[in-house]
Tab-separated table of C-alpha atoms and ligand atoms in Angstrom:
chain	number	residue	atom	x	y	z
A	1	MET	CA	-32.191	12.057	1.701
A	2	LYS	CA	-33.872	12.926	4.962
A	3	LYS	CA	-33.057	11.439	8.318
A	4	MET	CA	-35.012	11.466	11.541
A	5	ILE	CA	-33.610	13.488	14.384
A	6	SER	CA	-34.902	14.140	17.834
A	7	LEU	CA	-34.751	17.659	19.230
A	8	ASN	CA	-35.463	18.828	22.746
A	9	ILE	CA	-37.047	22.254	22.527
A	10	ASN	CA	-38.325	24.106	25.575
A	11	GLY	CA	-38.399	20.833	27.473
A	12	GLU	CA	-40.420	18.941	24.862
A	13	SER	CA	-39.147	16.292	22.516
A	14	TYR	CA	-39.814	16.588	18.769
A	15	GLN	CA	-39.052	14.084	16.017
A	16	VAL	CA	-38.322	15.718	12.670
A	17	ALA	CA	-37.189	14.418	9.289
A	18	VAL	CA	-34.468	16.739	8.002
A	19	GLU	CA	-31.924	17.033	5.222
A	20	ASN	CA	-28.340	17.554	6.392
A	21	ARG	CA	-28.307	21.123	5.140
A	22	ARG	CA	-31.231	22.280	7.271
A	23	THR	CA	-30.347	24.845	9.889
A	24	LEU	CA	-31.843	24.842	13.355
A	25	LEU	CA	-33.538	28.128	12.426
A	26	GLU	CA	-35.285	26.579	9.427
A	27	VAL	CA	-36.452	23.559	11.377
A	28	LEU	CA	-37.796	25.704	14.219
A	29	ARG	CA	-39.735	28.034	11.959
A	30	GLU	CA	-40.726	25.915	9.003
A	31	ASP	CA	-41.156	22.412	10.391
A	32	LEU	CA	-42.180	23.150	13.957
A	33	LYS	CA	-43.882	26.525	13.328
A	34	LEU	CA	-42.051	28.064	16.277
A	35	THR	CA	-41.902	31.435	14.549
A	36	GLY	CA	-40.950	33.456	17.619
A	37	THR	CA	-37.367	32.881	16.493
A	38	ARG	CA	-36.896	35.545	13.817
A	39	VAL	CA	-35.156	35.308	10.481
A	40	MET	CA	-33.558	38.326	8.911
A	41	CYS	CA	-29.999	38.346	7.543
A	42	ASN	CA	-29.489	34.570	7.722
A	43	GLN	CA	-25.705	35.002	8.042
A	44	GLY	CA	-25.014	35.723	11.678
A	45	ASP	CA	-24.926	39.507	11.477
A	46	CYS	CA	-28.311	40.509	12.867
A	47	GLY	CA	-28.703	38.121	15.790
A	48	SER	CA	-32.498	37.989	15.432
A	49	CYS	CA	-32.459	34.167	15.156
A	50	THR	CA	-30.765	33.761	18.560
A	51	VAL	CA	-31.715	30.711	20.624
A	52	LEU	CA	-30.091	29.133	23.681
A	53	LEU	CA	-28.293	25.805	23.225
A	54	ASP	CA	-27.657	24.328	26.659
A	55	GLY	CA	-28.039	27.881	27.938
A	56	VAL	CA	-25.548	29.418	25.483
A	57	ALA	CA	-26.796	32.100	23.074
A	58	VAL	CA	-26.084	31.247	19.431
A	59	ASN	CA	-27.267	32.308	15.984
A	60	SER	CA	-29.594	29.442	14.982
A	61	CYS	CA	-29.052	30.320	11.304
A	62	LEU	CA	-25.430	29.147	11.688
A	63	VAL	CA	-26.192	25.869	13.458
A	64	LEU	CA	-27.109	22.715	11.574
A	65	ALA	CA	-30.273	21.194	13.022
A	66	SER	CA	-28.368	17.954	13.611
A	67	ASP	CA	-25.913	19.819	15.847
A	68	ALA	CA	-28.758	20.551	18.277
A	69	VAL	CA	-29.387	16.834	18.858
A	70	GLY	CA	-28.743	15.938	22.487
A	71	LYS	CA	-28.882	19.574	23.581
A	72	GLN	CA	-31.536	21.611	25.340
A	73	VAL	CA	-32.840	24.187	22.886
A	74	GLU	CA	-34.608	27.179	24.383
A	75	THR	CA	-36.556	29.563	22.178
A	76	ILE	CA	-38.622	32.605	23.116
A	77	GLU	CA	-41.717	30.381	23.261
A	78	GLY	CA	-40.182	28.648	26.289
A	79	VAL	CA	-39.347	31.739	28.318
A	80	ALA	CA	-42.769	32.516	29.808
A	81	GLN	CA	-43.858	29.790	32.226
A	82	GLY	CA	-47.488	28.677	32.727
A	83	GLY	CA	-48.848	31.828	31.097
A	84	ALA	CA	-46.764	34.119	33.327
A	85	LEU	CA	-44.183	36.323	31.691
A	86	HIS	CA	-40.574	35.947	32.755
A	87	PRO	CA	-39.235	38.875	34.834
A	88	ILE	CA	-36.937	39.778	31.923
A	89	GLN	CA	-39.964	40.097	29.648
A	90	GLU	CA	-41.770	42.185	32.266
A	91	GLU	CA	-38.784	44.513	32.516
A	92	PHE	CA	-38.677	44.937	28.729
A	93	ILE	CA	-42.336	45.970	28.802
A	94	ALA	CA	-41.972	48.187	31.869
A	95	LYS	CA	-38.974	50.053	30.422
A	96	GLY	CA	-40.547	50.535	26.978
A	97	ALA	CA	-37.765	48.456	25.447
A	98	ILE	CA	-39.979	46.885	22.808
A	99	GLN	CA	-40.634	48.953	19.721
A	100	CYS	CA	-41.279	46.946	16.551
A	101	GLY	CA	-40.540	43.771	18.489
A	102	PHE	CA	-38.427	42.119	15.829
A	103	CYS	CA	-35.237	41.862	17.895
A	104	THR	CA	-37.040	41.289	21.194
A	105	PRO	CA	-36.914	37.475	21.282
A	106	ALA	CA	-33.153	37.588	20.725
A	107	MET	CA	-32.664	40.389	23.232
A	108	VAL	CA	-34.649	38.530	25.917
A	109	LEU	CA	-32.782	35.262	25.338
A	110	THR	CA	-29.319	36.863	25.322
A	111	THR	CA	-30.266	38.659	28.526
A	112	LYS	CA	-31.215	35.343	30.070
A	113	ALA	CA	-27.875	33.816	29.100
A	114	LEU	CA	-25.945	36.883	30.228
A	115	LEU	CA	-27.546	37.030	33.685
A	116	ALA	CA	-27.134	33.297	34.256
A	117	ALA	CA	-23.389	33.620	33.670
A	118	ASN	CA	-22.925	37.109	35.076
A	119	PRO	CA	-25.647	38.149	37.538
A	120	ASP	CA	-24.161	41.602	38.074
A	121	PRO	CA	-23.157	42.854	34.604
A	122	THR	CA	-21.592	46.270	34.091
A	123	GLU	CA	-23.026	48.577	31.456
A	124	GLU	CA	-20.083	47.593	29.244
A	125	ASP	CA	-20.900	43.871	29.689
A	126	ILE	CA	-24.476	44.598	28.663
A	127	LYS	CA	-23.373	46.564	25.611
A	128	GLN	CA	-21.012	43.782	24.550
A	129	THR	CA	-23.920	41.365	24.750
A	130	VAL	CA	-26.553	43.386	22.913
A	131	ALA	CA	-24.030	44.272	20.186
A	132	GLY	CA	-24.757	40.834	18.739
A	133	THR	CA	-28.373	41.709	17.985
A	134	LEU	CA	-29.436	44.561	15.737
A	135	CYS	CA	-32.324	46.682	16.984
A	136	ARG	CA	-33.708	48.177	13.817
A	137	CYS	CA	-35.565	50.855	15.739
A	138	THR	CA	-32.230	51.841	17.360
A	139	GLY	CA	-33.815	51.628	20.796
A	140	TYR	CA	-30.761	50.337	22.621
A	141	VAL	CA	-30.948	52.800	25.514
A	142	ARG	CA	-34.197	51.341	26.793
A	143	ILE	CA	-33.055	47.804	26.108
A	144	ILE	CA	-29.999	48.424	28.270
A	145	ASP	CA	-32.239	49.908	30.986
A	146	ALA	CA	-34.457	46.833	30.831
A	147	ILE	CA	-31.480	44.517	31.212
A	148	LYS	CA	-30.244	46.505	34.206
A	149	GLY	CA	-33.745	46.260	35.664
A	150	ALA	CA	-33.838	42.522	35.086
A	151	ALA	CA	-30.454	42.123	36.785
A	152	ALA	CA	-31.658	44.123	39.788
A	153	ARG	CA	-34.853	42.044	40.078
A	154	ARG	CA	-32.917	38.828	39.807
A	155	LYS	CA	-30.718	39.900	42.724
A	156	GLU	CA	-33.732	40.776	44.902
A	157	SER	CA	-35.400	37.423	44.431
B	1	MET	CA	-27.563	25.748	0.777
B	2	LYS	CA	-26.820	22.757	-1.425
B	3	GLU	CA	-27.365	19.339	0.214
B	4	PHE	CA	-24.231	17.423	1.295
B	5	ALA	CA	-23.259	14.174	2.931
B	6	LEU	CA	-22.617	14.722	6.644
B	7	TYR	CA	-20.107	12.707	8.659
B	8	GLU	CA	-19.712	12.970	12.418
B	9	PRO	CA	-16.488	11.144	13.284
B	10	THR	CA	-15.581	10.657	16.946
B	11	SER	CA	-11.801	10.669	16.534
B	12	LEU	CA	-9.335	12.958	14.808
B	13	LYS	CA	-7.839	10.082	12.835
B	14	GLU	CA	-11.233	9.103	11.500
B	15	ALA	CA	-11.940	12.725	10.558
B	16	CYS	CA	-8.618	12.993	8.711
B	17	ALA	CA	-9.269	9.736	6.855
B	18	LEU	CA	-12.665	11.002	5.701
B	19	LEU	CA	-11.197	14.314	4.594
B	20	ALA	CA	-8.350	12.571	2.775
B	21	GLN	CA	-10.772	10.225	1.047
B	22	HIS	CA	-12.977	13.041	-0.265
B	23	GLY	CA	-10.210	15.577	-0.999
B	24	ASP	CA	-11.431	18.828	-2.559
B	25	GLN	CA	-15.046	17.735	-2.252
B	26	ALA	CA	-14.940	17.807	1.553
B	27	LYS	CA	-14.885	20.525	4.204
B	28	ALA	CA	-14.341	20.283	7.942
B	29	LEU	CA	-16.984	21.946	10.114
B	30	ALA	CA	-16.167	23.515	13.482
B	31	GLY	CA	-18.301	26.475	14.624
B	32	GLY	CA	-19.590	26.987	11.099
B	33	THR	CA	-19.495	30.787	11.296
B	34	ASP	CA	-17.306	31.027	8.209
B	35	LEU	CA	-18.160	27.748	6.510
B	36	LEU	CA	-21.964	27.943	6.656
B	37	VAL	CA	-21.941	31.608	5.616
B	38	GLY	CA	-19.903	30.635	2.532
B	39	MET	CA	-22.108	27.632	1.790
B	40	LYS	CA	-25.297	29.687	2.032
B	41	ALA	CA	-23.863	32.301	-0.289
B	42	GLY	CA	-22.844	29.539	-2.699
B	43	TRP	CA	-19.097	30.412	-2.674
B	44	LEU	CA	-18.473	27.004	-1.160
B	45	ARG	CA	-20.276	23.918	-2.408
B	46	PRO	CA	-18.791	20.898	-0.622
B	47	GLU	CA	-20.254	17.472	-1.378
B	48	VAL	CA	-19.127	16.229	2.024
B	49	VAL	CA	-19.063	17.971	5.396
B	50	VAL	CA	-17.036	16.436	8.215
B	51	ASN	CA	-18.356	17.772	11.504
B	52	LEU	CA	-15.547	17.902	14.095
B	53	LYS	CA	-17.775	18.577	17.085
B	54	LYS	CA	-18.253	14.956	18.150
B	55	ILE	CA	-14.498	14.493	18.613
B	56	ASP	CA	-13.449	14.353	22.271
B	57	GLY	CA	-10.533	16.237	23.755
B	58	LEU	CA	-10.483	19.256	21.457
B	59	ARG	CA	-12.281	21.672	23.778
B	60	ASP	CA	-9.527	22.243	26.332
B	61	ILE	CA	-7.665	25.447	26.921
B	62	SER	CA	-4.932	25.342	29.545
B	63	PHE	CA	-2.005	27.408	30.730
B	64	SER	CA	1.156	26.444	32.570
B	65	GLU	CA	4.044	28.699	33.555
B	66	ARG	CA	6.433	26.273	31.903
B	67	ARG	CA	4.698	25.285	28.683
B	68	GLY	CA	2.524	28.300	27.988
B	69	LEU	CA	-0.961	28.203	26.547
B	70	SER	CA	-2.474	25.305	24.691
B	71	ILE	CA	-5.747	25.700	22.787
B	72	GLY	CA	-7.677	22.772	21.323
B	73	ALA	CA	-9.293	22.920	17.898
B	74	LEU	CA	-12.837	23.315	19.215
B	75	VAL	CA	-12.071	26.025	21.796
B	76	THR	CA	-14.425	28.950	21.159
B	77	TRP	CA	-13.648	32.637	21.254
B	78	THR	CA	-15.820	32.896	24.386
B	79	GLN	CA	-13.597	30.385	26.191
B	80	ILE	CA	-10.555	32.434	25.205
B	81	LEU	CA	-12.172	35.702	26.247
B	82	GLU	CA	-13.133	34.331	29.657
B	83	HIS	CA	-9.845	32.571	30.425
B	84	PRO	CA	-8.164	34.578	33.220
B	85	GLN	CA	-4.624	33.602	32.212
B	86	VAL	CA	-5.189	34.675	28.626
B	87	ALA	CA	-6.076	38.140	29.883
B	88	GLU	CA	-3.070	38.107	32.208
B	89	HIS	CA	-0.334	36.670	29.979
B	90	TYR	CA	-1.603	37.210	26.429
B	91	PRO	CA	-3.385	40.582	26.454
B	92	ALA	CA	-3.231	40.944	22.664
B	93	LEU	CA	-5.130	37.668	22.254
B	94	HIS	CA	-7.626	38.750	24.901
B	95	GLN	CA	-8.192	42.036	23.057
B	96	ALA	CA	-8.641	40.177	19.776
B	97	ALA	CA	-11.221	37.894	21.417
B	98	ALA	CA	-13.089	40.865	22.876
B	99	SER	CA	-13.405	42.515	19.456
B	100	MET	CA	-14.177	39.342	17.521
B	101	GLY	CA	-17.630	39.067	15.910
B	102	SER	CA	-20.403	39.326	18.469
B	103	TYR	CA	-21.550	37.698	21.691
B	104	GLN	CA	-23.385	34.931	19.821
B	105	VAL	CA	-20.705	34.458	17.140
B	106	ARG	CA	-18.001	34.126	19.829
B	107	ASN	CA	-20.062	31.329	21.392
B	108	LEU	CA	-19.949	29.377	18.124
B	109	GLY	CA	-16.708	30.335	16.388
B	110	THR	CA	-13.380	28.709	17.180
B	111	LEU	CA	-9.856	30.106	17.030
B	112	ALA	CA	-8.736	27.128	14.936
B	113	GLY	CA	-11.517	27.774	12.402
B	114	ASN	CA	-10.500	31.412	12.295
B	115	LEU	CA	-6.885	30.493	11.529
B	116	CYS	CA	-7.799	27.826	8.954
B	117	HIS	CA	-10.190	30.184	7.175
B	118	ALA	CA	-7.035	32.273	6.618
B	119	SER	CA	-8.597	35.670	6.100
B	120	PRO	CA	-5.846	38.321	6.080
B	121	ALA	CA	-8.197	40.510	8.141
B	122	ALA	CA	-9.066	37.924	10.810
B	123	ASN	CA	-8.692	38.552	14.540
B	124	GLY	CA	-6.731	35.410	15.374
B	125	PRO	CA	-3.512	35.518	13.336
B	126	VAL	CA	-2.103	38.910	14.368
B	127	PRO	CA	-1.918	38.301	18.141
B	128	LEU	CA	-0.757	34.733	17.586
B	129	LEU	CA	2.075	35.880	15.317
B	130	ILE	CA	3.511	38.158	18.004
B	131	TYR	CA	3.341	35.321	20.539
B	132	GLU	CA	5.094	33.059	18.000
B	133	ALA	CA	2.409	30.402	18.175
B	134	SER	CA	2.786	26.993	16.604
B	135	CYS	CA	0.208	24.522	15.356
B	136	LEU	CA	-0.108	20.793	15.784
B	137	ILE	CA	-1.300	19.366	12.476
B	138	GLN	CA	-2.868	15.926	12.392
B	139	GLY	CA	-2.874	14.015	9.121
B	140	PRO	CA	-4.404	10.659	8.218
B	141	ARG	CA	-1.145	8.876	9.090
B	142	SER	CA	1.091	11.286	10.974
B	143	LYS	CA	1.396	14.494	12.942
B	144	ARG	CA	3.586	17.508	12.367
B	145	THR	CA	4.112	20.891	13.951
B	146	LEU	CA	4.062	24.075	11.972
B	147	ASP	CA	4.954	27.652	12.859
B	148	LEU	CA	1.796	29.681	12.610
B	149	SER	CA	3.309	31.842	9.868
B	150	GLY	CA	3.487	28.699	7.721
B	151	LEU	CA	-0.263	28.126	7.940
B	152	PHE	CA	-1.276	31.009	5.681
B	153	ALA	CA	-0.943	30.399	1.943
B	154	GLY	CA	-2.998	33.306	0.585
B	155	PRO	CA	-6.307	35.096	1.091
B	156	GLN	CA	-8.766	32.461	2.432
B	157	LYS	CA	-6.218	29.769	1.649
B	158	ASN	CA	-4.400	27.692	4.259
B	159	ALA	CA	-1.369	25.485	3.750
B	160	LEU	CA	-2.909	22.243	5.018
B	161	ALA	CA	-2.779	19.204	2.746
B	162	PRO	CA	-6.005	17.294	2.003
B	163	GLY	CA	-6.812	15.183	5.040
B	164	GLU	CA	-4.928	17.413	7.472
B	165	LEU	CA	-6.539	19.124	10.444
B	166	LEU	CA	-5.267	21.708	12.892
B	167	SER	CA	-5.679	19.933	16.220
B	168	GLU	CA	-3.992	22.194	18.762
B	169	ILE	CA	-2.430	25.641	19.005
B	170	PHE	CA	0.498	26.413	21.332
B	171	LEU	CA	1.600	29.805	22.569
B	172	PRO	CA	4.886	29.917	24.471
B	173	VAL	CA	5.085	32.037	27.610
B	174	PRO	CA	5.822	35.602	26.472
B	175	PRO	CA	9.345	36.898	27.274
B	176	ALA	CA	9.606	38.168	30.854
B	177	GLY	CA	8.846	41.853	31.221
B	178	SER	CA	7.464	42.209	27.710
B	179	LYS	CA	4.288	44.116	26.934
B	180	SER	CA	1.935	43.293	24.116
B	181	LEU	CA	-1.266	44.533	22.567
B	182	TYR	CA	-3.627	44.292	19.589
B	183	LEU	CA	-5.121	47.276	17.808
B	184	LYS	CA	-7.975	46.705	15.383
B	185	PHE	CA	-9.422	49.485	13.308
B	186	ALA	CA	-12.850	48.695	11.882
B	187	GLN	CA	-15.962	50.578	10.782
B	188	ARG	CA	-17.892	49.360	13.803
B	189	LYS	CA	-16.946	47.907	17.171
B	190	ALA	CA	-18.829	44.641	16.689
B	191	MET	CA	-19.394	42.167	13.871
B	192	GLU	CA	-16.783	43.624	11.588
B	193	LEU	CA	-13.464	42.450	10.196
B	194	ALA	CA	-10.449	44.714	10.594
B	195	THR	CA	-9.734	47.429	8.041
B	196	VAL	CA	-6.207	47.250	9.450
B	197	ALA	CA	-4.909	45.424	12.529
B	198	VAL	CA	-1.559	45.639	14.298
B	199	GLY	CA	-0.111	43.505	17.062
B	200	SER	CA	2.973	44.529	19.007
B	201	LEU	CA	5.160	42.900	21.613
B	202	VAL	CA	7.943	44.966	23.118
B	203	GLN	CA	10.592	44.344	25.748
B	204	VAL	CA	12.590	47.353	26.880
B	205	LYS	CA	15.740	47.203	29.007
B	206	LYS	CA	17.644	50.277	30.149
B	207	ASP	CA	15.478	52.410	27.860
B	208	LYS	CA	16.431	50.389	24.798
B	209	PHE	CA	14.301	48.076	22.674
B	210	LYS	CA	15.615	44.592	23.494
B	211	LEU	CA	12.893	42.695	21.684
B	212	VAL	CA	10.290	43.879	19.218
B	213	ARG	CA	7.639	41.887	17.398
B	214	LEU	CA	5.168	43.532	15.056
B	215	ALA	CA	2.424	41.695	13.165
B	216	LEU	CA	0.156	43.253	10.559
B	217	GLY	CA	-3.303	42.214	9.382
B	218	ALA	CA	-5.437	43.203	6.372
B	219	VAL	CA	-2.517	44.881	4.594
B	220	GLY	CA	-1.340	41.976	2.442
B	221	PRO	CA	-2.481	38.600	1.112
B	222	VAL	CA	-1.661	36.978	4.470
B	223	PRO	CA	-1.101	38.331	7.991
B	224	PHE	CA	2.658	38.708	8.557
B	225	ARG	CA	5.467	39.867	10.834
B	226	ALA	CA	6.985	43.237	9.890
B	227	HIS	CA	10.587	42.108	10.319
B	228	LYS	CA	12.172	45.193	8.720
B	229	ALA	CA	10.311	47.531	11.021
B	230	GLU	CA	11.280	45.378	14.010
B	231	LYS	CA	14.979	45.696	13.042
B	232	VAL	CA	14.742	49.476	12.902
B	233	LEU	CA	13.975	49.483	16.612
B	234	LEU	CA	16.237	46.766	17.916
B	235	ASP	CA	18.863	48.006	20.414
B	236	GLN	CA	17.805	51.587	19.808
B	237	ALA	CA	16.825	54.037	22.522
B	238	ALA	CA	13.055	54.372	22.749
B	239	SER	CA	11.992	57.680	21.250
B	240	GLU	CA	9.042	59.028	19.344
B	241	GLU	CA	11.244	59.599	16.314
B	242	ILE	CA	12.447	56.007	16.054
B	243	MET	CA	8.938	54.663	16.552
B	244	ARG	CA	7.663	56.944	13.778
B	245	ARG	CA	10.438	55.684	11.515
B	246	ALA	CA	9.619	52.039	12.297
B	247	ALA	CA	5.967	52.733	11.547
B	248	GLN	CA	6.932	54.127	8.164
B	249	VAL	CA	9.039	51.053	7.404
B	250	ALA	CA	6.098	48.823	8.395
B	251	MET	CA	3.937	50.768	5.969
B	252	GLU	CA	6.536	50.224	3.230
B	253	GLU	CA	6.623	46.487	3.993
B	254	SER	CA	2.862	46.199	3.543
B	255	ALA	CA	0.969	45.567	0.318
B	256	PRO	CA	-2.672	46.443	0.972
B	257	ILE	CA	-5.412	46.242	-1.631
B	258	SER	CA	-8.469	48.407	-2.196
B	259	ASP	CA	-11.714	46.649	-1.361
B	260	LEU	CA	-15.132	47.381	0.077
B	261	ARG	CA	-13.691	48.299	3.473
B	262	ALA	CA	-11.065	50.847	2.388
B	263	SER	CA	-8.706	51.941	-0.371
B	264	ALA	CA	-5.090	50.791	-0.374
B	265	GLU	CA	-3.933	54.353	0.226
B	266	TYR	CA	-6.216	54.776	3.225
B	267	ARG	CA	-4.959	51.471	4.627
B	268	ARG	CA	-1.329	52.558	4.289
B	269	GLY	CA	-1.969	55.765	6.200
B	270	LEU	CA	-3.936	53.906	8.832
B	271	LEU	CA	-1.285	51.231	9.188
B	272	GLU	CA	1.483	53.743	9.759
B	273	GLU	CA	-0.449	55.486	12.523
B	274	LEU	CA	-1.661	52.256	14.152
B	275	THR	CA	1.857	50.809	14.162
B	276	TYR	CA	3.179	53.918	15.871
B	277	ARG	CA	0.408	53.762	18.480
B	278	ALA	CA	0.895	50.036	19.040
B	279	LEU	CA	4.564	50.706	19.863
B	280	ARG	CA	3.890	53.814	21.914
B	281	ASP	CA	1.185	52.119	23.977
B	282	CYS	CA	3.484	49.190	24.752
B	283	LEU	CA	5.867	51.644	26.412
B	284	ALA	CA	3.157	53.365	28.444
C	301	FAD	C1	-21.522	37.930	12.002
C	301	FAD	C2	-20.099	37.465	11.917
C	301	FAD	C3	-19.088	38.291	12.376
C	301	FAD	C4	-17.751	37.885	12.290
C	301	FAD	N1	-16.792	38.738	12.774
C	301	FAD	C5	-15.505	38.379	12.705
C	301	FAD	C6	-14.476	39.226	13.230
C	301	FAD	O1	-14.742	40.286	13.799
C	301	FAD	N2	-13.189	38.820	13.115
C	301	FAD	C7	-12.864	37.642	12.528
C	301	FAD	O2	-11.685	37.324	12.456
C	301	FAD	N3	-13.813	36.802	12.044
C	301	FAD	C8	-15.111	37.142	12.111
C	301	FAD	N4	-16.072	36.297	11.630
C	301	FAD	C9	-15.677	35.036	10.998
C	301	FAD	C10	-15.738	33.770	11.885
C	301	FAD	O3	-16.687	33.917	12.900
C	301	FAD	C11	-14.386	33.433	12.536
C	301	FAD	O4	-13.395	33.339	11.570
C	301	FAD	C12	-14.475	32.125	13.360
C	301	FAD	O5	-13.419	32.091	14.285
C	301	FAD	C13	-14.433	30.885	12.490
C	301	FAD	O6	-14.438	29.728	13.302
C	301	FAD	P1	-15.497	28.551	13.110
C	301	FAD	O7	-15.224	27.572	14.167
C	301	FAD	O8	-16.861	29.083	13.020
C	301	FAD	O9	-15.020	28.008	11.682
C	301	FAD	P2	-15.791	27.162	10.573
C	301	FAD	O10	-16.708	28.062	9.827
C	301	FAD	O11	-16.342	25.921	11.135
C	301	FAD	O12	-14.532	26.797	9.659
C	301	FAD	C14	-13.794	27.797	8.967
C	301	FAD	C15	-12.848	27.133	7.972
C	301	FAD	O13	-11.800	26.434	8.634
C	301	FAD	C16	-11.867	25.038	8.374
C	301	FAD	N5	-11.593	24.401	9.661
C	301	FAD	C17	-12.270	24.569	10.830
C	301	FAD	N6	-11.657	23.934	11.831
C	301	FAD	C18	-10.568	23.334	11.286
C	301	FAD	C19	-9.516	22.520	11.828
C	301	FAD	N7	-9.456	22.201	13.136
C	301	FAD	N8	-8.555	22.081	10.982
C	301	FAD	C20	-8.595	22.394	9.663
C	301	FAD	N9	-9.542	23.161	9.108
C	301	FAD	C21	-10.526	23.628	9.911
C	301	FAD	C22	-13.239	24.780	7.798
C	301	FAD	O14	-13.236	23.695	6.901
C	301	FAD	C23	-13.529	26.096	7.097
C	301	FAD	O15	-12.910	26.109	5.843
C	301	FAD	C24	-17.427	36.658	11.719
C	301	FAD	C25	-18.445	35.809	11.274
C	301	FAD	C26	-19.771	36.192	11.361
C	301	FAD	C27	-20.851	35.274	10.889
């Protein structure tokens, strides 16, 4: 049996009818067509389904949709504001940190969470963070550069 | 994933009553990083899921010099990793938190869920065994405390009765002057269970081992203390030779299996070397 839940995603409120077993990932992609959140392994290993729940990076494939009720969900669709890319996104482009693009939404969102909690991360902090998301092109060096760049820009502004 | 009835109790008592009522058909849900993986794969097919996350008062982690560390059932690995007094007083637990899962999985997964899942290879049990942790167990009608070693009944099997929940974990203050650490050997640094894990806590006085605790993971059906190896060292002068001998005894106490991560023989060799290093590095 389905029940109605209300989700706040990127500042907007959505009403969705869901079964208990539906994950946040499934509801985002299938019901709300927010397909920027990627699906790959569906068991927490790849990190590509990462979203922010009240600012905390989590694997949306391991969160029941009903557990996101009452929380602010942020997906990659909410990162750019008013058509302008977020500085983190600009740094990813500038540093050539986007290859196939599959892991990029997760990388950008984890970077956002990391810098909010730790504005001046060491290289080791950055590596610990990106270890949760598999880059299938193995382009971690540039991703790490982009995150360093984003941290530096955040400090300037 | 098969559909299930979902309950979201707001008190521990209510959660225990629901779990007792539904028995084998029900599963408690904390971070979901073990449970939902098992449900998606179809290994677990509960009819009822009791979500613990609406229960107040389970998210606290606190330390006092007198009582030690107390960790509520919903405390995540990230909270443990970032707690300054965990790093200061319980380095083996801090190291286990740092090498647990991944950034995102640590934000979801709880220590209590890790212990209740009862994997012999899990990050939580080994450091907690050397700190001689105990568990507060809440049942539908009463509470009890349990030494951590009593929580593990077999691979992926805990010793809780139907309707019981682990509500809080206590770690006493480690003995003054002791050193402790956690060594995890795995194929990768992130998102990987241990092939073998060793925890050690050592207190040396006048060059002699005054206190030794060794805990071993992924080399038997449950994580356990290597009591025979500990005895080899007790009151002996610290030397490479005695530490090598203790490591060999630890290896003999273990009963690893062959599985996808490693053969039993490989695990034995690895365990012997890791035990030696865990002792040696406590003296450094
Ligand atoms: C990608 C990935 C990587 C991982 N890497 C590691 C790793 O490196 N090391 C490691 O040890 N584990 C690892 N895990 C496993 C898992 O993340 C941990 O065991 C985690 O701590 C489980 O906690 P949870 O809150 O998610 O538990 P849940 O999945 O919610 O619950 C686990 C089990 O415990 C029961 N339970 C939960 N809370 C209680 C309670 N308070 N009382 C009684 N029963 C309870 C549940 O019913 C369930 O059976 C990994 C998992 C994933 C998906």
